[in-house]
Amino acid sequence: MTRHLNPAEATPNALAASAFLLAAALSIATASWTAAVIERRSAEGVGEALTTAGHNWAAVATDGLQVILSGTAPTEAARFRALSVAGTIVDADRLTDAMDVTLAAELEAPDFTIEILRNGDGISLIGLVPETEDREAIVTDLGELAGAGAVTDMLESADHPVPEGWNEAVRFGIEALARLPRAKVSISAERISITAIGDSAAQKARLEAELARKAPRGVKLVLDISAPRPVITPFTLRFLVDGDGARFDACSADSEHTRDRILAAATEAGATGKIACTIGLGVPTPAWGDAVTMGIAALGQLGAGSITYSDADVSLIASETVSPEAFDRVLGELESNLPEVFSLHAVLTPKPQAEAAGGAMEFSAVLSPEGRLELRGRLGDQRARDAVVSYANARFGAADVHVATRLDPGVPAGWPLRTLSALEALGELDSGSVTVRPEIIRLTGVTGSTTASDTVARILSDKLGETQQYDLDIRYDEALDPLLGLPTAEECVAEINAMLAAHKINFEPGSAQFAPDAAKTLDQIAERMKDCADFPIEIGGHTDSQGREEMNLDLSQDRAQAVVAALQSRRVLTGNLTAVGFGETVPIGDNGTEAGREANRRIEFRLIGAAADTAVDGAGEGTAEEVAVAIQTPDDKTVRPKPRPEQ
């Protein structure tokens, strides 16, 4: 049965429901208003904090209670700092990170460098190399140089492209280190710095010339090669003033400071131009600089003459143009002030007198640029003549000595020693002459050594004493300097091949035995190779097409190896020579004619390795076929390469 409510009963229920709905609506409105306020305040607070912290690039938005950060940060660190600043205003779990970061610029390639240190204990290398670099090959090459020493590898690598010129620089650095047992080599693609110690000044000059000549193109080479100071014995200095001006015949100092003092005193006495003074060991006393500067100043006051120091012995010889009064005054001052260890001998040259009726008493020797020596003048007896001729034959070669001397028993005492000393001094020059007279020895000539004058003065002072008067006129010619005149790799090969073009190396038919006429050509090549032994050179053997191809290949190999052996027997260093047989594969003539076959039977010299690369770079397009590349194995450096294309 259905029960019906009357109006009086329904009204209270409706009112209750309406009240409930109204309360719910008010609650929802209040919550929405509260959330909006929180969103607004959160956005404002975070935005203000970001602006204050300097993050103006960041934008703030809200989604309910969530605070969304957007914008593009300049760096990842800036993005993180913005997130941290926002976290101080609202809880971190309310933050949404929608920020981007500016794409980082592509990383620049690192500075690839290798620093190699070599000493008696081994070799160490440190630096950064491209990841593609064959580190094992570098360590292997250095291991061969280290011998029994250890190779310490502390290289790091980076995955970046190999810089242009890097491989050439590394190869040159290792080759340079092979010549320097005590050195530090710093290598980059643009710069190679070498600090090393040479055994002597001559070796230092040779190393500098060779390394500068072989350095890769486009690479700055910085050399700092020092040499131990030479031992100078006797410690010699000779300064003179004559009609040609003031100058040194020999100059020695024990330190840079002493050298500077000596040169300053020489300049004050009238010396001009570039003045050389050797710094060495063996100074007789620390007072050397004081004594020398006093003596030079004294000679400057006299105006003409010479002063010679040989260890602690001093000889002052005044010219005949100096007045006795000036001589006595200057000599007295010098004697009073010289350090006690020095012994002074002084002479005022007398006025010249007329020569005796028998003519001048003299002995002379003339050395031509071709090496021919002519001896003239007077010797005391046959025994003295035999001694002079024997020395000349030994020093200059018997075939180049011409004797035209006369015997005179009236020669002064000590004449044989003076003539022999004069010949020894002349031997230091490339060409020149020396004249021995009772009062003086005069030597003049040309040399390729910057220290020849010092050496000659030292010889004469040591052999004859510091009181001996001598006059030196020695001119340096850099064209004769063996250190400056070293040939390039290209010049070496070109000159040798020119010799072969003029007269080829012939062999007995079908044999690696030299024909009799090959000896002269081999001698010429050996002489040239003594200045070319540092360059990697291939000696290629070639045959005509007569006979079996394999037999010709073997024959050409044997002939090339025979040339290497022949050069070695002539005292040529052959470590950089590679014998390669090409058989009949590279003809230069028509094998159908006798003349062509004769041309094809030949020996050729070619550059290989780094030297060949340099030659090709400088020769221009179309010369790559001039380079032969030998295939080498650890136990056989004469393995035959693949035949080169026919020319």
XYZ file of C-alpha atoms in Angstrom:
647
model
C 0.000 0.000 0.000
C 1.350 3.377 -1.019
C 1.685 6.094 1.596
C 1.184 9.711 0.537
C 2.889 12.600 2.443
C 0.967 15.621 3.075
C 2.418 19.077 2.419
C 3.163 19.631 6.049
C 5.515 16.668 6.190
C 7.389 17.452 2.845
C 8.471 21.019 3.589
C 11.067 20.269 6.304
C 12.785 17.679 4.128
C 13.092 20.026 1.183
C 14.553 22.715 3.323
C 17.165 20.300 4.666
C 18.219 19.213 1.184
C 18.453 22.792 -0.037
C 20.610 23.728 2.901
C 22.962 20.834 2.232
C 23.329 21.756 -1.420
C 23.953 25.390 -0.543
C 26.669 24.421 1.914
C 28.336 22.209 -0.662
C 28.303 24.972 -3.231
C 29.754 27.434 -0.759
C 32.513 24.946 0.125
C 33.411 24.430 -3.503
C 33.506 28.146 -4.170
C 35.628 28.764 -1.142
C 38.065 26.016 -2.162
C 38.275 27.336 -5.707
C 38.896 30.838 -4.498
C 41.535 29.604 -2.081
C 43.298 27.582 -4.837
C 43.283 30.568 -7.160
C 44.794 32.717 -4.464
C 47.478 30.103 -3.802
C 48.220 29.776 -7.541
C 48.507 33.526 -7.965
C 50.657 34.012 -4.897
C 52.891 31.057 -5.835
C 53.398 32.409 -9.346
C 54.077 35.902 -8.068
C 56.439 34.690 -5.369
C 58.416 32.416 -7.670
C 58.511 35.023 -10.455
C 59.776 37.713 -8.070
C 62.432 35.382 -6.644
C 63.654 34.427 -10.129
C 63.820 38.070 -11.230
C 65.717 39.026 -8.092
C 68.218 36.216 -8.737
C 68.766 37.443 -12.301
C 66.908 34.674 -14.076
C 64.803 36.975 -16.234
C 64.772 34.371 -18.990
C 62.553 32.051 -16.881
C 58.724 32.139 -17.190
C 56.307 30.972 -14.456
C 52.866 29.393 -14.970
C 50.543 27.503 -12.651
C 48.193 24.585 -13.044
C 46.399 24.194 -9.815
C 48.995 23.877 -7.141
C 51.656 22.916 -9.687
C 54.177 25.685 -10.625
C 55.562 25.260 -14.126
C 58.952 26.798 -14.997
C 59.677 27.375 -18.672
C 62.080 29.337 -20.839
C 65.529 28.721 -22.318
C 68.431 28.736 -19.857
C 71.797 29.963 -21.164
C 73.566 27.025 -19.508
C 72.716 23.865 -17.660
C 74.045 25.451 -14.488
C 71.675 28.408 -14.901
C 68.716 26.024 -15.303
C 69.653 24.233 -12.103
C 70.036 27.478 -10.177
C 66.598 28.695 -11.347
C 65.041 25.444 -10.159
C 66.770 25.845 -6.808
C 65.528 29.439 -6.399
C 61.939 28.363 -7.135
C 62.296 25.575 -4.574
C 62.838 28.135 -1.841
C 59.334 29.592 -2.506
C 57.237 26.469 -3.062
C 57.727 22.813 -2.272
C 59.897 20.979 -4.745
C 57.150 18.430 -5.458
C 54.947 21.277 -6.733
C 57.551 22.340 -9.343
C 57.428 21.181 -12.936
C 60.646 21.739 -14.935
C 59.747 22.633 -18.531
C 62.920 24.671 -19.132
C 65.255 24.229 -22.109
C 69.013 24.858 -22.298
C 70.785 26.709 -25.100
C 72.541 24.185 -27.293
C 76.259 24.126 -26.331
C 78.598 25.270 -29.086
C 80.459 22.481 -30.686
C 83.522 21.694 -28.576
C 86.762 22.984 -29.975
C 89.431 20.431 -30.768
C 91.916 20.067 -27.905
C 95.564 21.015 -28.229
C 97.240 17.781 -29.239
C 100.816 17.713 -27.990
C 103.464 15.127 -27.185
C 106.452 15.777 -24.972
C 109.229 13.186 -25.216
C 112.150 13.088 -22.806
C 115.168 10.920 -23.575
C 118.121 10.276 -21.295
C 120.345 7.424 -20.255
C 117.560 5.698 -18.299
C 115.137 5.466 -21.193
C 112.376 7.471 -22.831
C 109.187 8.909 -21.363
C 106.339 10.514 -23.256
C 103.359 12.455 -22.008
C 100.644 14.428 -23.745
C 97.380 14.222 -25.643
C 97.061 12.515 -29.016
C 94.131 11.877 -31.388
C 92.291 8.651 -30.620
C 93.030 7.436 -34.135
C 96.778 7.872 -33.580
C 98.719 4.621 -33.760
C 100.167 4.832 -30.274
C 101.615 1.364 -30.479
C 103.723 2.380 -33.484
C 105.063 5.421 -31.618
C 105.951 3.355 -28.553
C 107.561 0.686 -30.745
C 109.723 3.253 -32.561
C 110.784 4.817 -29.284
C 111.464 1.384 -27.819
C 114.027 0.752 -30.555
C 115.731 4.039 -29.646
C 115.659 3.311 -25.909
C 117.484 0.001 -26.349
C 117.866 -1.507 -22.884
C 116.101 1.489 -21.329
C 112.384 1.595 -20.573
C 109.703 3.509 -22.465
C 107.182 5.135 -20.116
C 103.910 5.827 -21.929
C 101.735 8.437 -20.219
C 99.798 9.552 -23.291
C 96.082 10.393 -23.168
C 93.800 10.387 -26.206
C 90.754 12.361 -27.386
C 88.238 11.523 -30.086
C 88.802 14.468 -32.419
C 90.053 14.731 -35.997
C 93.806 14.569 -36.551
C 95.132 18.136 -37.110
C 96.751 18.902 -40.434
C 100.492 18.331 -40.287
C 100.287 16.267 -37.074
C 101.613 13.001 -38.503
C 104.537 14.730 -40.246
C 105.441 16.589 -37.050
C 105.389 13.400 -34.945
C 107.492 11.528 -37.494
C 110.064 14.335 -37.621
C 110.165 14.577 -33.818
C 110.971 10.873 -33.484
C 113.598 11.081 -36.237
C 115.177 14.059 -34.484
C 115.210 12.188 -31.180
C 117.107 9.345 -32.847
C 120.057 11.729 -33.305
C 119.918 13.131 -29.775
C 120.693 10.759 -26.875
C 119.950 13.506 -24.318
C 117.023 15.625 -25.402
C 113.476 16.842 -24.842
C 111.213 17.103 -27.893
C 107.849 18.898 -27.684
C 105.574 18.245 -30.669
C 102.400 19.912 -31.899
C 100.968 20.212 -35.396
C 102.295 23.782 -35.742
C 105.451 23.784 -33.608
C 108.318 21.467 -32.721
C 110.629 22.485 -29.899
C 113.879 20.584 -29.338
C 116.131 21.051 -26.329
C 119.260 18.913 -26.414
C 122.928 18.607 -25.519
C 125.546 17.992 -28.191
C 128.978 16.501 -27.725
C 130.802 19.497 -29.188
C 130.303 22.861 -30.842
C 130.890 21.249 -34.243
C 128.238 18.602 -33.592
C 125.873 21.319 -32.355
C 126.276 23.237 -35.610
C 125.834 20.075 -37.675
C 122.682 19.051 -35.800
C 121.157 22.505 -36.152
C 121.848 22.549 -39.887
C 120.469 19.043 -40.456
C 117.329 19.501 -38.360
C 116.518 22.872 -39.900
C 116.917 21.354 -43.344
C 114.636 18.382 -42.637
C 111.863 20.126 -40.684
C 108.349 19.652 -42.170
C 106.995 22.562 -44.135
C 104.657 24.884 -42.274
C 105.975 23.797 -38.874
C 107.862 26.252 -36.685
C 111.079 24.651 -35.463
C 112.623 25.954 -32.238
C 116.103 24.615 -31.459
C 117.987 24.958 -28.206
C 121.026 22.721 -28.577
C 123.855 23.386 -26.178
C 127.369 22.017 -26.283
C 129.818 21.508 -23.428
C 132.494 24.144 -23.242
C 135.743 23.047 -24.884
C 138.907 22.538 -22.901
C 141.363 25.182 -24.126
C 144.994 24.280 -23.642
C 146.984 26.350 -23.485
C 144.514 29.083 -22.604
C 145.464 31.529 -25.337
C 144.625 35.094 -26.311
C 146.389 37.303 -28.833
C 145.453 40.880 -29.597
C 147.299 43.090 -32.076
C 147.167 46.581 -33.500
C 148.757 47.332 -36.867
C 148.069 49.106 -40.121
C 144.954 46.958 -40.660
C 143.441 47.986 -37.329
C 142.918 46.335 -33.960
C 141.804 42.697 -33.838
C 142.155 39.311 -32.183
C 144.099 36.452 -33.664
C 142.857 34.307 -30.769
C 140.510 35.014 -27.883
C 139.645 32.823 -24.890
C 137.469 33.528 -21.852
C 136.228 31.474 -18.939
C 132.738 33.000 -18.661
C 130.267 35.259 -20.428
C 131.088 38.065 -18.015
C 134.823 37.797 -18.694
C 134.196 37.631 -22.437
C 132.101 40.792 -22.328
C 134.843 42.613 -20.404
C 137.497 41.482 -22.901
C 135.427 42.525 -25.908
C 134.676 45.893 -24.317
C 138.404 46.469 -23.767
C 139.127 45.470 -27.388
C 136.501 47.897 -28.659
C 138.015 50.642 -26.535
C 141.412 49.848 -28.090
C 139.995 50.250 -31.594
C 138.570 46.848 -32.589
C 135.442 47.066 -34.734
C 132.848 44.770 -36.254
C 131.754 41.394 -34.988
C 134.297 40.010 -32.516
C 134.334 36.343 -31.501
C 135.766 35.023 -28.255
C 135.641 31.344 -27.270
C 134.336 30.494 -23.813
C 136.028 27.356 -22.521
C 137.558 25.458 -19.645
C 141.184 25.531 -18.541
C 141.670 29.131 -17.435
C 144.931 29.332 -15.415
C 143.559 31.776 -12.840
C 140.307 33.579 -11.963
C 142.219 36.822 -12.599
C 142.368 36.074 -16.344
C 139.883 38.795 -17.226
C 141.734 41.419 -15.180
C 145.091 40.578 -16.753
C 143.762 40.501 -20.312
C 141.861 43.772 -20.113
C 144.959 45.478 -18.663
C 147.138 44.150 -21.476
C 144.701 45.179 -24.208
C 144.435 48.650 -22.727
C 148.250 48.903 -22.605
C 148.577 47.904 -26.256
C 145.897 50.433 -27.141
C 148.027 53.151 -25.550
C 151.107 52.044 -27.498
C 149.134 52.147 -30.738
C 150.983 49.326 -32.550
C 152.190 45.861 -31.679
C 150.783 42.673 -30.188
C 150.120 41.112 -26.795
C 149.924 37.351 -26.375
C 148.694 35.329 -23.388
C 149.539 31.636 -23.147
C 148.209 30.458 -19.801
C 149.988 32.758 -17.313
C 152.807 33.814 -19.677
C 152.369 37.226 -21.296
C 154.384 38.620 -24.189
C 154.064 42.276 -25.215
C 155.797 43.156 -28.469
C 155.700 46.827 -29.407
C 156.111 47.929 -33.001
C 159.270 49.695 -34.116
C 157.121 52.806 -34.536
C 156.594 53.081 -30.756
C 158.907 55.541 -28.970
C 161.103 54.180 -26.160
C 159.575 56.700 -23.744
C 156.016 55.508 -24.409
C 157.148 51.885 -24.253
C 158.817 52.351 -20.853
C 155.819 54.219 -19.412
C 153.179 51.723 -20.558
C 155.334 48.723 -19.655
C 155.937 50.090 -16.156
C 152.214 50.547 -15.538
C 151.413 47.054 -16.823
C 154.146 45.370 -14.774
C 152.936 47.115 -11.625
C 149.293 46.129 -12.039
C 149.292 42.634 -13.549
C 148.130 39.932 -11.082
C 151.102 38.211 -9.448
C 150.566 34.851 -11.141
C 151.320 36.338 -14.590
C 154.828 36.556 -16.010
C 155.418 39.440 -18.455
C 157.988 39.535 -21.231
C 158.139 42.768 -23.258
C 160.106 43.691 -26.390
C 160.404 46.924 -28.351
C 161.008 45.870 -31.954
C 164.228 47.474 -33.261
C 164.288 49.542 -36.397
C 164.686 47.348 -39.531
C 168.183 47.094 -40.991
C 169.312 46.390 -44.547
C 169.325 42.732 -45.539
C 172.606 40.897 -45.898
C 174.072 40.414 -49.339
C 173.067 36.763 -49.352
C 169.372 37.646 -49.503
C 166.561 37.167 -47.015
C 166.762 34.235 -44.635
C 163.372 32.648 -45.022
C 161.379 29.466 -45.557
C 157.972 29.477 -47.258
C 155.141 27.065 -48.003
C 152.209 27.701 -50.334
C 149.013 25.592 -50.187
C 146.791 25.871 -53.281
C 142.967 25.536 -53.189
C 143.412 22.193 -54.952
C 145.571 20.907 -52.082
C 149.014 21.172 -53.747
C 151.805 22.229 -51.369
C 155.025 23.905 -52.562
C 158.008 24.196 -50.210
C 160.689 26.791 -50.884
C 163.465 28.579 -49.030
C 166.200 27.545 -46.636
C 166.616 24.588 -44.310
C 169.633 23.907 -42.127
C 170.727 20.438 -43.272
C 169.536 17.229 -44.892
C 168.180 15.923 -41.623
C 165.998 19.020 -41.223
C 164.873 18.758 -44.839
C 163.892 15.091 -44.365
C 161.867 15.977 -41.277
C 160.019 18.800 -43.066
C 159.300 16.715 -46.159
C 158.140 13.715 -44.099
C 155.718 15.873 -42.139
C 154.436 17.554 -45.307
C 153.874 14.196 -47.007
C 151.960 12.867 -44.012
C 149.858 15.989 -43.534
C 149.122 17.003 -47.141
C 149.715 13.805 -49.136
C 152.972 12.827 -50.789
C 151.536 13.154 -54.299
C 150.641 16.804 -53.666
C 153.947 17.991 -52.144
C 156.542 19.740 -54.324
C 159.922 20.452 -52.696
C 162.255 23.227 -53.879
C 164.301 24.033 -50.764
C 168.012 24.716 -50.379
C 170.351 23.820 -47.518
C 171.985 26.600 -45.514
C 173.981 25.754 -42.384
C 173.720 29.405 -41.306
C 170.027 29.293 -40.381
C 169.242 30.573 -36.862
C 168.905 28.251 -33.888
C 165.450 26.673 -33.603
C 164.810 26.980 -37.348
C 163.566 23.350 -37.820
C 160.986 23.744 -35.032
C 159.769 27.023 -36.502
C 159.373 25.566 -40.000
C 157.516 22.490 -38.730
C 155.231 24.636 -36.545
C 154.521 26.887 -39.522
C 153.512 23.859 -41.625
C 151.249 22.589 -38.839
C 149.568 25.999 -38.687
C 149.176 26.122 -42.480
C 147.446 22.746 -42.321
C 144.511 24.370 -40.502
C 143.632 26.381 -43.623
C 141.950 25.373 -46.872
C 144.527 27.371 -48.830
C 147.176 29.964 -48.059
C 150.841 30.546 -47.458
C 153.270 30.855 -44.565
C 156.656 32.560 -44.487
C 159.233 31.968 -41.752
C 161.866 34.633 -41.175
C 164.225 35.114 -38.225
C 162.184 37.963 -36.771
C 158.606 36.875 -37.607
C 156.276 34.226 -39.026
C 153.608 35.452 -41.426
C 150.635 33.294 -42.340
C 147.790 34.238 -44.650
C 144.964 32.221 -46.177
C 141.326 31.174 -46.356
C 139.433 28.737 -44.157
C 135.973 27.276 -43.663
C 136.380 27.179 -39.882
C 135.377 30.088 -37.670
C 137.919 28.986 -35.046
C 140.916 28.515 -37.349
C 142.589 31.753 -36.255
C 142.351 30.726 -32.603
C 143.759 27.300 -33.428
C 146.682 28.675 -35.451
C 147.597 31.185 -32.744
C 147.431 28.452 -30.140
C 149.696 26.156 -32.196
C 152.357 28.832 -32.691
C 152.264 30.029 -29.087
C 152.362 26.513 -27.702
C 155.170 25.298 -29.981
C 157.338 28.433 -30.100
C 156.498 30.322 -26.927
C 154.501 33.481 -26.385
C 157.466 35.704 -27.290
C 157.468 34.538 -30.904
C 156.296 37.246 -33.262
C 153.814 36.180 -35.917
C 151.383 37.914 -38.184
C 148.106 36.204 -39.127
C 145.761 37.189 -41.932
C 143.125 34.456 -42.002
C 139.837 34.975 -43.813
C 136.733 32.895 -43.125
C 134.747 31.793 -46.174
C 131.409 30.209 -45.340
C 131.374 28.496 -48.734
C 134.222 26.326 -47.401
C 132.522 25.613 -44.072
C 131.738 21.882 -44.038
C 128.940 22.472 -41.534
C 127.208 25.061 -43.701
C 127.924 23.311 -46.968
C 126.118 20.082 -46.142
C 123.964 18.933 -49.057
C 120.209 18.454 -48.867
C 118.667 15.037 -49.395
C 117.617 16.026 -52.897
C 121.103 17.327 -53.713
C 122.670 14.083 -52.486
C 120.529 11.888 -54.712
C 120.807 14.243 -57.683
C 124.614 14.356 -57.475
C 124.945 10.586 -57.117
C 122.631 9.927 -60.047
C 124.627 12.463 -62.058
C 127.749 10.411 -61.316
C 125.910 7.292 -62.474
C 124.788 9.064 -65.630
C 128.398 10.001 -66.393
C 129.671 6.490 -65.693
C 127.308 3.733 -64.612
C 128.174 0.877 -62.264
C 128.740 -2.118 -64.510
C 128.596 -5.779 -63.501
C 129.888 -8.969 -65.022
C 127.229 -10.571 -67.277
C 124.572 -12.443 -65.310
C 126.405 -11.760 -62.050
C 126.478 -9.407 -59.064
C 130.266 -9.190 -59.444
C 131.440 -5.668 -60.298
C 133.165 -5.033 -63.597
C 136.708 -3.606 -63.240
C 135.619 -0.117 -64.321
C 133.063 0.175 -61.500
C 135.625 0.918 -58.788
C 136.130 4.582 -59.688
C 132.394 5.297 -59.724
C 131.924 3.531 -56.391
C 134.765 5.598 -54.917
C 133.100 8.818 -56.068
C 129.722 7.776 -54.687
C 131.284 6.738 -51.378
C 132.949 10.139 -51.023
C 129.627 11.901 -51.616
C 127.746 9.513 -49.331
C 129.875 10.513 -46.364
C 127.833 13.721 -46.232
C 124.578 11.969 -47.167
C 124.494 9.035 -44.761
C 121.742 10.627 -42.670
C 119.137 10.424 -45.430
C 116.980 7.343 -46.094
C 117.922 6.288 -49.614
C 116.893 3.351 -51.739
C 119.500 1.706 -53.962
C 117.468 0.121 -56.727
C 118.764 -2.606 -58.991
C 117.309 -2.971 -62.525
C 117.883 -5.440 -65.347
C 116.819 -5.884 -68.955
C 114.185 -8.421 -69.995
C 116.597 -11.111 -71.139
C 116.098 -14.346 -69.208
C 113.373 -15.407 -66.800
C 111.578 -12.695 -64.835
C 112.198 -14.333 -61.457
C 115.899 -14.736 -62.228
C 116.140 -11.055 -63.190
C 114.411 -10.067 -59.972
C 116.915 -12.036 -57.902
C 119.849 -10.681 -59.916
C 118.745 -7.072 -59.493
C 118.355 -7.620 -55.732
C 121.846 -9.101 -55.465
C 123.356 -6.228 -57.452
C 121.674 -3.586 -55.299
C 122.896 -5.374 -52.176
C 126.393 -5.549 -53.671
C 126.428 -1.756 -54.012
C 125.463 -1.375 -50.347
C 128.265 -3.758 -49.352
C 130.761 -1.900 -51.567
C 129.889 1.422 -49.938
C 130.163 -0.126 -46.495
C 133.631 -1.420 -47.342
C 134.532 2.174 -48.232
C 133.620 3.255 -44.690
C 130.196 4.685 -45.540
C 127.497 4.376 -42.872
C 124.830 2.244 -44.539
C 122.147 2.141 -41.839
C 119.848 4.375 -43.904
C 120.406 2.524 -47.186
C 117.844 0.024 -48.452
C 118.679 -2.366 -51.310
C 115.696 -3.157 -53.538
C 115.618 -5.308 -56.669
C 113.096 -4.389 -59.378
C 114.258 -6.806 -62.034
C 112.887 -5.915 -65.459
C 109.700 -4.202 -64.182
C 110.803 -0.566 -64.591
C 112.465 -0.218 -68.015
C 113.674 3.162 -69.229
C 114.696 1.925 -72.680
C 113.441 -0.396 -75.401
C 114.292 -3.974 -74.508
C 114.072 -4.771 -78.209
C 117.369 -2.959 -78.895
C 120.852 -3.429 -77.483
C 121.044 0.258 -76.517
C 117.732 -0.002 -74.687
C 118.768 -3.141 -72.827
C 122.031 -1.464 -71.818
C 120.096 1.515 -70.417
C 117.795 -0.793 -68.478
C 120.707 -2.534 -66.751
C 121.351 0.088 -64.096
C 121.584 1.130 -60.445
C 119.442 4.055 -59.263
C 119.430 6.042 -56.023
C 116.062 7.349 -54.762
C 114.834 9.033 -51.602
C 112.386 7.120 -49.443
C 110.271 7.919 -46.399
C 109.964 11.453 -45.052
C 112.739 12.769 -47.288
C 110.896 11.528 -50.360
C 107.651 13.140 -49.185
C 109.428 16.469 -48.874
C 111.016 16.080 -52.283
C 107.677 15.299 -53.926
C 105.955 18.209 -52.181
C 108.574 20.583 -53.489
C 108.855 19.121 -56.971
C 105.304 19.696 -58.082
C 102.754 17.547 -59.835
C 103.840 14.536 -61.795
C 106.882 13.499 -59.743
C 105.297 10.926 -57.454
C 106.653 8.117 -59.596
C 110.150 9.222 -58.609
C 109.583 7.930 -55.082
C 110.241 4.290 -54.241
C 108.713 2.773 -51.130
C 110.490 -0.253 -49.734
C 108.612 -2.975 -47.877
C 110.477 -3.738 -44.670
C 110.182 -6.512 -42.122
C 111.876 -6.725 -38.717
C 114.440 -9.238 -39.903
C 114.907 -8.348 -43.553
C 115.113 -4.757 -44.774
C 115.516 -5.744 -48.402
C 112.181 -7.413 -49.118
C 111.117 -6.594 -52.664
C 108.237 -4.151 -53.077
C 105.492 -4.420 -55.622
C 106.860 -3.291 -58.978
C 106.423 0.386 -59.770
C 104.455 1.292 -62.888
C 106.548 1.515 -66.011
C 107.735 5.014 -66.860
